[in-house]
Short mmCIF file of C-alpha atoms in Angstrom, two decimals:
data_model
loop_
_atom_site.label_atom_id
_atom_site.label_comp_id
_atom_site.label_asym_id
_atom_site.label_seq_id
_atom_site.Cartn_x
_atom_site.Cartn_y
_atom_site.Cartn_z
CA MET M 1 97.36 142.53 163.13
CA ALA M 2 94.76 139.90 163.66
CA GLN M 3 92.47 139.47 160.74
CA THR M 4 90.73 136.16 160.12
CA THR M 5 91.30 132.45 159.88
CA GLU M 6 90.54 131.00 156.48
CA THR M 7 88.62 127.75 155.93
CA PRO M 8 88.79 125.96 152.56
CA ALA M 9 85.57 125.82 150.55
CA ARG M 10 85.00 123.74 147.45
CA THR M 11 84.15 124.52 143.86
CA PRO M 12 83.51 122.17 140.91
CA ASP M 13 87.22 122.54 140.13
CA GLY M 14 88.41 121.69 143.65
CA PRO M 15 89.29 123.73 146.75
CA ALA M 16 88.49 127.41 146.51
CA PRO M 17 90.51 130.20 148.05
CA ARG M 18 90.08 130.33 151.80
CA THR M 19 87.34 132.53 153.15
CA PRO M 20 87.22 134.39 156.47
CA ARG M 21 85.75 132.61 159.47
CA THR M 22 87.24 133.44 162.87
CA SER M 23 89.72 135.99 164.20
CA ARG M 24 93.37 134.95 163.98
CA VAL M 25 96.78 136.37 163.07
CA HIS M 26 97.04 136.63 159.31
CA ARG M 27 99.84 134.73 157.54
CA ALA M 28 101.11 138.03 156.11
CA TRP M 29 102.44 138.98 159.52
CA PHE M 30 104.54 135.80 159.67
CA VAL M 31 105.95 136.61 156.24
CA ALA M 32 106.76 140.12 157.47
CA ALA M 33 108.47 138.61 160.53
CA VAL M 34 110.66 136.35 158.38
CA THR M 35 111.52 139.31 156.17
CA PHE M 36 112.41 141.34 159.27
CA VAL M 37 114.77 138.61 160.56
CA THR M 38 116.31 138.23 157.09
CA ILE M 39 117.09 141.93 156.81
CA ILE M 40 118.53 141.93 160.34
CA GLY M 41 120.89 139.08 159.45
CA ALA M 42 121.94 140.76 156.23
CA ALA M 43 122.47 144.10 158.01
CA ALA M 44 125.73 142.88 159.53
CA PHE M 45 127.62 143.81 156.36
CA ALA M 46 126.27 147.37 156.50
CA SER M 47 127.72 147.85 159.97
CA LEU M 48 131.32 147.10 159.01
CA PRO M 49 132.63 149.68 156.47
CA GLY M 50 133.00 152.54 158.95
CA LEU M 51 134.96 150.26 161.28
CA LEU M 52 137.39 149.17 158.55
CA ILE M 53 138.76 152.57 157.51
CA GLU M 54 141.34 152.99 160.28
CA PRO M 55 142.46 149.30 160.52
CA LEU M 56 142.95 149.00 156.76
CA HIS M 57 144.72 152.36 156.62
CA GLU M 58 147.12 151.24 159.37
CA GLU M 59 147.76 147.69 158.08
CA PHE M 60 148.07 148.31 154.34
CA ASP M 61 148.85 152.06 154.31
CA TRP M 62 145.94 152.61 151.90
CA SER M 63 144.63 156.17 151.84
CA ARG M 64 141.21 156.90 153.25
CA GLY M 65 140.18 157.96 149.77
CA THR M 66 141.12 154.52 148.41
CA ILE M 67 139.16 152.74 151.12
CA GLY M 68 136.30 155.18 150.64
CA PHE M 69 136.30 154.33 146.92
CA ALA M 70 135.75 150.63 147.70
CA VAL M 71 132.89 151.58 150.01
CA SER M 72 131.47 153.87 147.32
CA VAL M 73 131.49 151.02 144.77
CA ASN M 74 129.63 148.89 147.32
CA LEU M 75 127.04 151.60 147.92
CA ALA M 76 126.57 152.40 144.23
CA LEU M 77 126.07 148.74 143.25
CA TYR M 78 123.75 148.31 146.23
CA GLY M 79 121.50 150.91 144.65
CA LEU M 80 121.93 150.08 140.96
CA THR M 81 121.20 146.39 141.57
CA ALA M 82 117.96 147.06 143.45
CA PRO M 83 115.57 147.72 140.51
CA PHE M 84 116.84 144.66 138.64
CA ALA M 85 116.45 142.60 141.82
CA ALA M 86 112.83 143.73 142.14
CA ALA M 87 112.21 142.63 138.55
CA LEU M 88 114.03 139.33 139.16
CA MET M 89 111.75 138.72 142.15
CA ASP M 90 108.80 139.03 139.78
CA ARG M 91 110.46 136.51 137.45
CA PHE M 92 112.02 133.93 139.77
CA GLY M 93 110.40 134.61 143.14
CA ILE M 94 111.53 136.34 146.30
CA ARG M 95 113.01 133.24 147.96
CA ARG M 96 115.44 132.37 145.17
CA VAL M 97 116.69 135.92 144.63
CA VAL M 98 117.22 136.63 148.34
CA ALA M 99 118.89 133.26 149.06
CA VAL M 100 121.38 133.78 146.21
CA ALA M 101 122.02 137.37 147.32
CA LEU M 102 122.83 136.32 150.89
CA THR M 103 125.24 133.68 149.60
CA ILE M 104 127.06 136.26 147.44
CA ILE M 105 127.36 138.58 150.45
CA SER M 106 128.84 135.76 152.50
CA VAL M 107 131.39 134.81 149.83
CA GLY M 108 132.46 138.42 149.22
CA SER M 109 132.93 139.18 152.90
CA LEU M 110 134.87 135.95 153.51
CA LEU M 111 137.27 136.57 150.60
CA THR M 112 138.37 139.89 152.11
CA VAL M 113 140.18 137.92 154.82
CA TRP M 114 142.88 136.93 152.30
CA MET M 115 143.19 140.21 150.37
CA THR M 116 146.55 141.92 150.04
CA ALA M 117 145.85 144.67 147.49
CA ALA M 118 143.39 147.55 147.25
CA TRP M 119 141.83 146.22 144.03
CA GLN M 120 140.81 143.09 145.95
CA LEU M 121 138.96 145.24 148.49
CA VAL M 122 137.13 146.91 145.61
CA LEU M 123 136.29 143.54 144.02
CA TYR M 124 135.31 141.60 147.14
CA TRP M 125 133.69 144.25 149.30
CA GLY M 126 132.76 146.72 146.59
CA VAL M 127 131.51 144.46 143.78
CA LEU M 128 130.45 141.15 145.34
CA VAL M 129 129.00 142.46 148.59
CA GLY M 130 127.54 145.43 146.69
CA LEU M 131 125.71 143.17 144.22
CA GLY M 132 124.46 140.87 146.96
CA SER M 133 123.35 143.67 149.23
CA GLY M 134 121.58 145.41 146.35
CA SER M 135 119.38 142.36 145.94
CA MET M 136 118.65 142.55 149.68
CA ALA M 137 117.88 146.25 149.48
CA LEU M 138 114.71 148.05 150.44
CA ALA M 139 113.15 146.91 147.17
CA PHE M 140 112.88 143.53 148.94
CA ALA M 141 110.84 145.10 151.73
CA ALA M 142 108.75 147.05 149.20
CA THR M 143 108.01 143.88 147.19
CA VAL M 144 106.93 141.92 150.29
CA THR M 145 104.76 144.81 151.47
CA ASN M 146 103.09 145.31 148.07
CA ARG M 147 102.27 141.61 147.67
CA TRP M 148 101.19 140.66 151.19
CA PHE M 149 99.53 143.84 152.50
CA VAL M 150 96.80 146.18 151.38
CA ALA M 151 96.01 147.62 154.82
CA ARG M 152 98.82 148.80 157.14
CA ARG M 153 101.31 149.20 154.31
CA GLY M 154 102.89 152.30 155.83
CA LEU M 155 103.32 150.61 159.20
CA VAL M 156 104.78 147.44 157.69
CA THR M 157 107.15 149.46 155.50
CA GLY M 158 108.36 151.26 158.62
CA ILE M 159 108.88 148.01 160.51
CA LEU M 160 110.80 146.33 157.68
CA THR M 161 112.89 149.45 157.08
CA ALA M 162 113.72 149.51 160.79
CA ALA M 163 115.06 145.96 160.48
CA GLY M 164 118.25 147.33 158.96
CA ALA M 165 118.75 149.57 161.98
CA SER M 166 118.01 146.65 164.29
CA GLY M 167 120.73 144.66 162.53
CA GLN M 168 123.10 147.56 163.02
CA LEU M 169 122.16 147.64 166.70
CA VAL M 170 122.81 143.91 167.07
CA PHE M 171 126.09 143.70 165.16
CA LEU M 172 127.84 147.06 165.48
CA PRO M 173 128.96 146.75 169.15
CA LEU M 174 130.10 143.16 168.52
CA LEU M 175 131.97 144.05 165.34
CA SER M 176 133.66 147.08 166.91
CA TRP M 177 134.78 144.90 169.84
CA LEU M 178 136.15 142.28 167.45
CA VAL M 179 137.99 144.90 165.39
CA GLU M 180 139.57 146.50 168.46
CA HIS M 181 140.56 143.29 170.28
CA HIS M 182 141.10 140.74 167.51
CA GLY M 183 141.51 142.71 164.29
CA TRP M 184 139.25 143.30 161.33
CA ARG M 185 139.43 139.76 159.87
CA PRO M 186 137.30 138.04 162.57
CA ALA M 187 134.75 140.81 162.04
CA ALA M 188 134.63 140.07 158.30
CA VAL M 189 134.17 136.34 159.03
CA THR M 190 131.32 137.19 161.42
CA VAL M 191 129.56 139.15 158.68
CA ALA M 192 129.97 136.22 156.27
CA LEU M 193 128.52 133.73 158.76
CA ALA M 194 125.63 136.01 159.71
CA ALA M 195 124.54 136.40 156.08
CA LEU M 196 124.85 132.66 155.43
CA ALA M 197 122.92 131.72 158.57
CA VAL M 198 119.81 133.50 157.31
CA VAL M 199 119.56 131.50 154.06
CA PRO M 200 117.69 128.50 155.61
CA PHE M 201 115.08 130.84 157.13
CA VAL M 202 114.45 132.42 153.75
CA TRP M 203 114.22 129.13 151.88
CA LEU M 204 112.02 127.29 154.37
CA LEU M 205 109.75 130.01 155.74
CA LEU M 206 109.33 132.77 153.17
CA ARG M 207 106.60 132.58 150.55
CA ASP M 208 106.54 134.61 147.36
CA HIS M 209 102.82 135.44 147.14
CA PRO M 210 99.63 135.04 149.24
CA ALA M 211 98.18 132.81 146.52
CA ASP M 212 100.97 130.29 147.23
CA VAL M 213 99.09 129.45 150.44
CA ARG M 214 95.67 130.31 148.95
CA LEU M 215 95.15 133.47 150.99
CA ALA M 216 94.13 137.04 150.27
CA PRO M 217 96.67 139.75 151.19
CA TYR M 218 96.11 141.36 154.56
CA GLY M 219 93.21 143.80 154.22
CA GLY M 220 92.57 142.91 150.58
CA GLU M 221 90.76 140.53 148.25
CA TYR M 222 92.06 137.20 147.01
CA ALA M 223 93.83 137.29 143.65
CA ASP M 224 95.55 134.54 141.70
CA LYS M 225 99.30 134.56 141.63
CA PRO M 226 100.46 136.41 138.52
CA ALA M 227 102.51 134.53 135.98
CA PRO M 228 106.29 135.02 136.14
CA VAL M 229 107.32 138.15 134.30
CA ALA M 230 109.89 137.38 131.61
CA GLY M 231 112.58 139.85 130.59
CA ALA M 232 113.39 141.15 134.07
CA ALA M 233 116.21 143.42 132.93
CA ARG M 234 114.17 144.80 130.03
CA ARG M 235 111.23 145.49 132.31
CA ALA M 236 113.42 147.29 134.85
CA VAL M 237 114.87 149.53 132.15
CA THR M 238 111.44 150.12 130.56
CA VAL M 239 109.99 151.17 133.90
CA LEU M 240 112.93 153.55 134.39
CA PHE M 241 112.48 155.18 130.96
CA ASN M 242 108.75 155.68 131.52
CA ALA M 243 109.14 156.95 135.09
CA ALA M 244 111.94 159.29 133.99
CA ARG M 245 109.42 161.16 131.84
CA THR M 246 107.56 162.26 134.98
CA GLY M 247 108.53 165.07 137.34
CA PRO M 248 107.87 163.26 140.62
CA PHE M 249 110.46 160.60 139.75
CA TRP M 250 113.28 163.13 139.51
CA LEU M 251 112.23 164.91 142.69
CA LEU M 252 112.01 161.62 144.59
CA ALA M 253 115.35 160.48 143.16
CA GLY M 254 116.98 163.79 144.03
CA THR M 255 115.72 163.88 147.60
CA PHE M 256 116.64 160.25 148.15
CA ALA M 257 120.15 160.83 146.75
CA ILE M 258 120.61 163.47 149.43
CA CYS M 259 119.16 161.06 151.99
CA GLY M 260 121.81 158.49 151.08
CA ALA M 261 124.58 161.09 151.04
CA SER M 262 123.73 162.26 154.55
CA THR M 263 123.26 158.79 156.10
CA ASN M 264 125.03 155.79 154.56
CA GLY M 265 127.62 157.85 152.71
CA LEU M 266 128.47 160.25 155.52
CA VAL M 267 127.46 159.19 159.01
CA LYS M 268 127.57 155.41 158.67
CA THR M 269 130.89 155.49 156.80
CA HIS M 270 132.73 158.42 158.37
CA PHE M 271 131.26 159.09 161.83
CA VAL M 272 133.50 156.59 163.62
CA PRO M 273 136.79 157.82 162.07
CA ALA M 274 135.67 161.46 162.50
CA ALA M 275 134.94 160.91 166.19
CA HIS M 276 138.26 159.05 166.52
CA ASP M 277 140.00 162.12 165.03
CA HIS M 278 138.72 164.03 168.07
CA GLY M 279 140.10 161.45 170.50
CA MET M 280 136.99 159.32 171.01
CA PRO M 281 137.70 155.56 171.28
CA VAL M 282 136.45 153.50 168.33
CA THR M 283 134.24 151.34 170.57
CA ALA M 284 132.59 154.45 172.05
CA ALA M 285 131.95 155.93 168.59
CA ALA M 286 130.58 152.60 167.35
CA GLY M 287 128.36 152.47 170.41
CA LEU M 288 126.91 155.85 169.48
CA LEU M 289 126.11 154.53 165.99
CA ALA M 290 124.38 151.58 167.64
CA VAL M 291 122.28 154.01 169.69
CA ILE M 292 121.33 155.71 166.42
CA GLY M 293 120.11 152.25 165.40
CA VAL M 294 117.91 152.02 168.50
CA PHE M 295 116.15 155.30 167.83
CA ASP M 296 116.06 154.63 164.11
CA VAL M 297 113.75 151.70 164.84
CA VAL M 298 111.43 153.98 166.81
CA GLY M 299 111.57 156.78 164.24
CA THR M 300 111.01 154.58 161.21
CA ILE M 301 108.07 152.69 162.67
CA ALA M 302 106.58 156.00 163.79
CA SER M 303 107.16 157.37 160.29
CA GLY M 304 105.25 154.41 158.84
CA TRP M 305 102.37 155.17 161.19
CA PHE M 306 102.47 158.86 160.20
CA THR M 307 102.57 157.92 156.51
CA ASP M 308 99.26 156.08 156.87
CA ARG M 309 97.72 159.29 158.24
CA PHE M 310 99.48 162.38 156.84
CA GLU M 311 100.58 163.69 153.46
CA ALA M 312 103.85 161.97 152.53
CA ARG M 313 105.54 164.90 150.79
CA ARG M 314 105.08 167.17 153.82
CA LEU M 315 106.54 164.49 156.06
CA LEU M 316 109.59 164.29 153.80
CA ALA M 317 110.09 168.06 153.95
CA VAL M 318 110.03 168.03 157.74
CA TYR M 319 112.40 165.06 157.98
CA TYR M 320 115.02 166.58 155.64
CA ALA M 321 114.86 170.01 157.25
CA LEU M 322 115.43 168.59 160.73
CA ARG M 323 118.27 166.38 159.51
CA GLY M 324 120.02 169.32 157.87
CA VAL M 325 119.89 171.39 161.05
CA SER M 326 121.35 168.55 163.12
CA LEU M 327 124.28 168.01 160.71
CA LEU M 328 125.22 171.69 160.87
CA PHE M 329 125.71 171.37 164.63
CA LEU M 330 127.65 168.08 164.60
CA PRO M 331 131.20 169.48 164.08
CA MET M 332 130.81 171.48 167.29
CA LEU M 333 129.76 168.37 169.24
CA LEU M 334 132.61 165.98 168.43
CA ALA M 335 134.88 165.52 171.46
CA PRO M 336 137.05 162.86 173.17
CA THR M 337 134.20 161.86 175.47
CA VAL M 338 130.46 161.38 175.13
CA HIS M 339 128.61 164.38 176.58
CA PRO M 340 124.89 165.30 176.79
CA PRO M 341 124.73 167.48 173.63
CA MET M 342 126.26 164.62 171.60
CA LEU M 343 123.71 162.20 173.05
CA PHE M 344 120.94 164.60 172.06
CA PHE M 345 122.29 164.65 168.49
CA ILE M 346 122.46 160.85 168.41
CA VAL M 347 118.86 160.49 169.59
CA PHE M 348 117.60 163.24 167.28
CA TYR M 349 119.49 161.96 164.24
CA GLY M 350 118.51 158.37 164.96
CA LEU M 351 114.81 159.22 164.92
CA ASP M 352 115.30 160.76 161.46
CA TRP M 353 117.80 158.24 160.00
CA VAL M 354 115.55 156.37 157.55
CA ALA M 355 112.23 157.91 158.51
CA THR M 356 112.22 159.12 154.89
CA VAL M 357 111.68 155.61 153.51
CA PRO M 358 107.95 155.00 154.28
CA PRO M 359 106.74 158.29 152.73
CA THR M 360 109.07 157.81 149.74
CA ILE M 361 107.70 154.31 149.09
CA ALA M 362 104.16 155.64 149.58
CA LEU M 363 104.72 158.34 146.95
CA CYS M 364 106.15 155.75 144.53
CA ARG M 365 103.10 153.58 145.10
CA GLU M 366 100.68 156.47 144.63
CA HIS M 367 102.30 157.67 141.40
CA TYR M 368 103.42 154.41 139.78
CA GLY M 369 101.02 151.67 140.90
CA GLU M 370 102.01 148.07 140.22
CA ASP M 371 105.48 149.13 139.04
CA SER M 372 106.14 151.02 142.26
CA ALA M 373 108.59 148.45 143.68
CA ILE M 374 110.78 148.74 140.57
CA VAL M 375 110.44 152.54 140.49
CA PHE M 376 111.43 152.60 144.15
CA GLY M 377 114.39 150.41 143.23
CA TRP M 378 115.58 153.13 140.85
CA VAL M 379 114.92 155.82 143.44
CA LEU M 380 116.95 153.71 145.87
CA ALA M 381 119.71 153.56 143.24
CA SER M 382 119.92 157.35 143.43
CA HIS M 383 120.06 157.05 147.24
CA GLN M 384 123.08 154.79 146.97
CA VAL M 385 124.78 156.82 144.26
CA GLY M 386 124.50 159.83 146.56
CA ALA M 387 125.90 157.72 149.38
CA ALA M 388 128.74 156.48 147.16
CA VAL M 389 129.75 160.00 146.13
CA VAL M 390 129.94 161.22 149.72
CA ALA M 391 131.64 158.05 151.00
CA PHE M 392 134.44 158.71 148.50
CA ALA M 393 134.41 162.51 148.80
CA GLY M 394 134.43 162.33 152.60
CA GLY M 395 137.60 160.21 152.57
CA VAL M 396 139.26 162.54 150.06
CA ALA M 397 138.24 165.62 152.08
CA ARG M 398 139.77 164.08 155.19
CA ASP M 399 143.02 163.33 153.32
CA VAL M 400 143.20 166.86 151.85
CA PHE M 401 141.93 169.06 154.70
CA GLY M 402 142.70 166.86 157.70
CA THR M 403 139.10 167.21 158.92
CA TYR M 404 135.56 166.21 158.02
CA ASP M 405 134.00 169.58 158.92
CA LEU M 406 133.45 170.73 155.33
CA VAL M 407 131.54 167.54 154.51
CA TRP M 408 129.20 167.93 157.52
CA TYR M 409 128.32 171.50 156.53
CA ALA M 410 127.81 170.64 152.85
CA SER M 411 125.50 167.74 153.76
CA GLY M 412 123.45 170.01 156.01
CA ALA M 413 122.93 172.43 153.14
CA LEU M 414 121.95 169.59 150.79
CA CYS M 415 119.31 168.42 153.28
CA ALA M 416 117.77 171.90 153.23
CA ALA M 417 117.56 171.64 149.44
CA ALA M 418 115.92 168.22 149.75
CA ALA M 419 113.24 169.68 152.02
CA LEU M 420 112.33 172.23 149.36
CA MET M 421 112.32 169.56 146.63
CA ALA M 422 109.91 167.41 148.65
CA LEU M 423 107.43 170.26 148.93
CA VAL M 424 107.18 170.73 145.16
CA ILE M 425 106.33 167.08 144.41
CA ARG M 426 102.87 167.29 142.88
CA ARG M 427 99.94 165.45 144.35
CA PRO M 428 99.31 162.07 142.67
CA ARG M 429 96.38 161.64 140.34
CA THR M 430 93.26 160.07 141.79
CA GLU M 431 93.75 156.99 139.61
CA THR M 432 97.07 155.13 139.95
CA LEU M 433 98.60 153.80 136.74
CA SER M 434 101.44 151.45 135.97
CA VAL M 435 104.22 153.38 134.29
CA THR M 436 104.73 150.57 131.82
CA GLY M 437 101.19 151.10 130.66
CA ALA M 438 101.01 154.86 131.06
#
């Protein structure tokens, strides 16, 4: 993590880029730290949907399918916004896009306090928070990593991906306690304040590019800051059309859709109400999700380390296969109390929760070069569409069958399919090309 201190030289035109002199922590690690804290603060909103299903059902008599639909809109927009957000970051800078996104999240969460109809839940939580969270999606982490790091990219990707789990760990026990003792509205206000509190850190401490402080990226050579890229929306769509002509894109999108279906769509949204169906207190079920967050941090950082050393597509196959097996056993483990087999599932599933992200980003980078952050944004969109489908379908299945068992088994089978899809992703070419120029 320590690289070198840089001392300004001079050229006929003025100060030159800084050159290495003595060992010191590189500025890129401070940028990564600010990004980590930002994602943690924004992660509060991701902890809440699963805790809202029962309170909203009881207070407003909305069906679980209706509430699941609002969550599915949130998840879908989270993904569909991501590639445009990555392009907007190229046009307007990371700081501006992220600061605006956090503000939108705060406003959307706060407005839910006064809602009285289901369409307001869809608008406030589904649309506003979905759009804001999409701009704070993993494309943000991918953009920071691509700009500030050449060496240690896998490790940094793992650390920044784990930030979302850390936020879940920090906020989920607090939010579940607030929901149980004071109702869901104080929890929504807490989410709004947490998102808003991060804005000053982003604006004052984050920098868009190493050239802004006249540094080379960590492990790389100095390069001038590229000019802002006009036509952000057009570029995002162009990158999609070009990437869609390649096989690896569809395999990555398909596997990541299943990833989203089996994590955000299923476990994050429906685990708490499913456990409550079996007599487990909401706070205990939320505590188990928080423990998933603990081991997710370990698993994702480890996955980043593995991605720097092993073939990414084989890692993905292993991760999806293990996840599928664990989901097939879950219906047999749900009970009124927490017992050792359930704890084993929580630890096992936590290690695998978003371990898929570092190798997926690595494969996007290897296949699509300088457009990889936008390509990953579209792959992430498929992740969230998969999550949205299962968030809605899970609520409907619970309303129709009175149980979530069918959804657990179906998700396990989908994960097995994802493992096979990962294995048939072709090896990238030796040279890495931008898809806009391919």
